[in-house]
Amino acid sequence: WYENPNYDEAWAKLTQSALGDWRKWLREYGHSFEGAEGQPVFSAEEFDRKLHLQALTPIKYLTICRCWDFGYRMPALVWFQYEEEKDRVHVLAELTGLERIALPEFARKAIEKQTKWWGVGWEYEDYGDPAGNATSDQTDISDVELLKNEFGIEVESSNTRIEHGILSIRVLLAMREDGFPGIVFDHKRCEILTGGMSGGLVLQEGKDVHQKDGYYEHVFDALRYGIVNKRPFSGLGYVGGGFTHGLRVRPMARGMLAPKRKTPERKWPV
């Protein structure tokens, strides 16, 4: 609608009010994936672009985690760093093969991207989908073996429930006592991820897992694989609808949870 000179902000507000559902309005007039039909995985109270999007640069003393989703000719990769002492995730970038791309070509593209963005000399750890260990009918080796043989990339994985990964991200979204949430995303390099977090990623009807939409799911799954491996569920307690990573939690506004941990304040970007 914003490209049509006959429509303005007043028209947009009027039609939104008439439809009564902003998500339906996005589908009808905005041609936006964020208007996907269904209940969003994360509510507007949990994910706030003003809080969760930051200008991020890698922290020099931290390893960069690469998180792989081995979709059939539609792989996805997410880069993040994890501050263990603060239990905070910095999501640096995403890359997806929506144009249908073979894994070797995608891996070369990913390496080129990370070198362009951050240079060389970084230490990387790799996590991914457990299904990547299955042997392919076409290549007679698994995706994990392919990455190791051709690029020296060794991908770790573990079998966890989808619900566990969603709950872990939900807890990380909460505000902490230092005034920042437990997970932040780069404001320029995580467009699909943050679109999904803003309402594009929706739940399967009657279930606590997200829909396989062919768009948001791949980068979200990649992030989920990385978090459940780097931030494992050892000693978890189930408190108020979220896993707590073995930490005590305190109630937050709108029912959100946050680890009870003292951390010094600092300004963004890091």
mmCIF file of N, CA and C in Angstrom, residues 12 19 105 108 110 133 175 213 228 237:
data_model
loop_
_atom_site.group_PDB
_atom_site.id
_atom_site.type_symbol
_atom_site.label_atom_id
_atom_site.label_comp_id
_atom_site.label_asym_id
_atom_site.label_seq_id
_atom_site.Cartn_x
_atom_site.Cartn_y
_atom_site.Cartn_z
ATOM 1 N N ALA A 12 -4.463 3.750 5.997
ATOM 2 C CA ALA A 12 -3.946 2.534 6.631
ATOM 3 C C ALA A 12 -4.607 2.304 7.991
ATOM 4 N N LEU A 19 -10.745 -3.991 9.589
ATOM 5 C CA LEU A 19 -10.482 -5.422 9.601
ATOM 6 C C LEU A 19 -10.437 -5.988 11.015
ATOM 7 N N GLU A 105 28.210 -25.082 -1.641
ATOM 8 C CA GLU A 105 28.179 -23.699 -2.120
ATOM 9 C C GLU A 105 27.736 -22.749 -1.000
ATOM 10 N N ARG A 108 30.641 -22.217 1.460
ATOM 11 C CA ARG A 108 31.639 -21.272 0.920
ATOM 12 C C ARG A 108 31.130 -19.840 1.013
ATOM 13 N N ALA A 110 29.010 -18.703 3.208
ATOM 14 C CA ALA A 110 29.006 -18.329 4.622
ATOM 15 C C ALA A 110 30.398 -17.892 5.081
ATOM 16 N N ASN A 133 23.298 -35.725 10.646
ATOM 17 C CA ASN A 133 24.145 -36.908 10.743
ATOM 18 C C ASN A 133 23.647 -38.057 9.871
ATOM 19 N N MET A 175 13.833 -9.257 30.274
ATOM 20 C CA MET A 175 14.743 -8.221 30.753
ATOM 21 C C MET A 175 15.476 -8.701 31.994
ATOM 22 N N ASP A 213 6.904 -23.157 7.891
ATOM 23 C CA ASP A 213 6.401 -22.191 6.916
ATOM 24 C C ASP A 213 7.302 -22.022 5.702
ATOM 25 N N VAL A 228 20.430 -24.572 22.364
ATOM 26 C CA VAL A 228 20.270 -25.749 23.219
ATOM 27 C C VAL A 228 21.570 -26.527 23.365
ATOM 28 N N GLY A 237 15.185 -26.243 36.074
ATOM 29 C CA GLY A 237 13.928 -26.273 36.782
ATOM 30 C C GLY A 237 12.876 -25.690 35.863
#
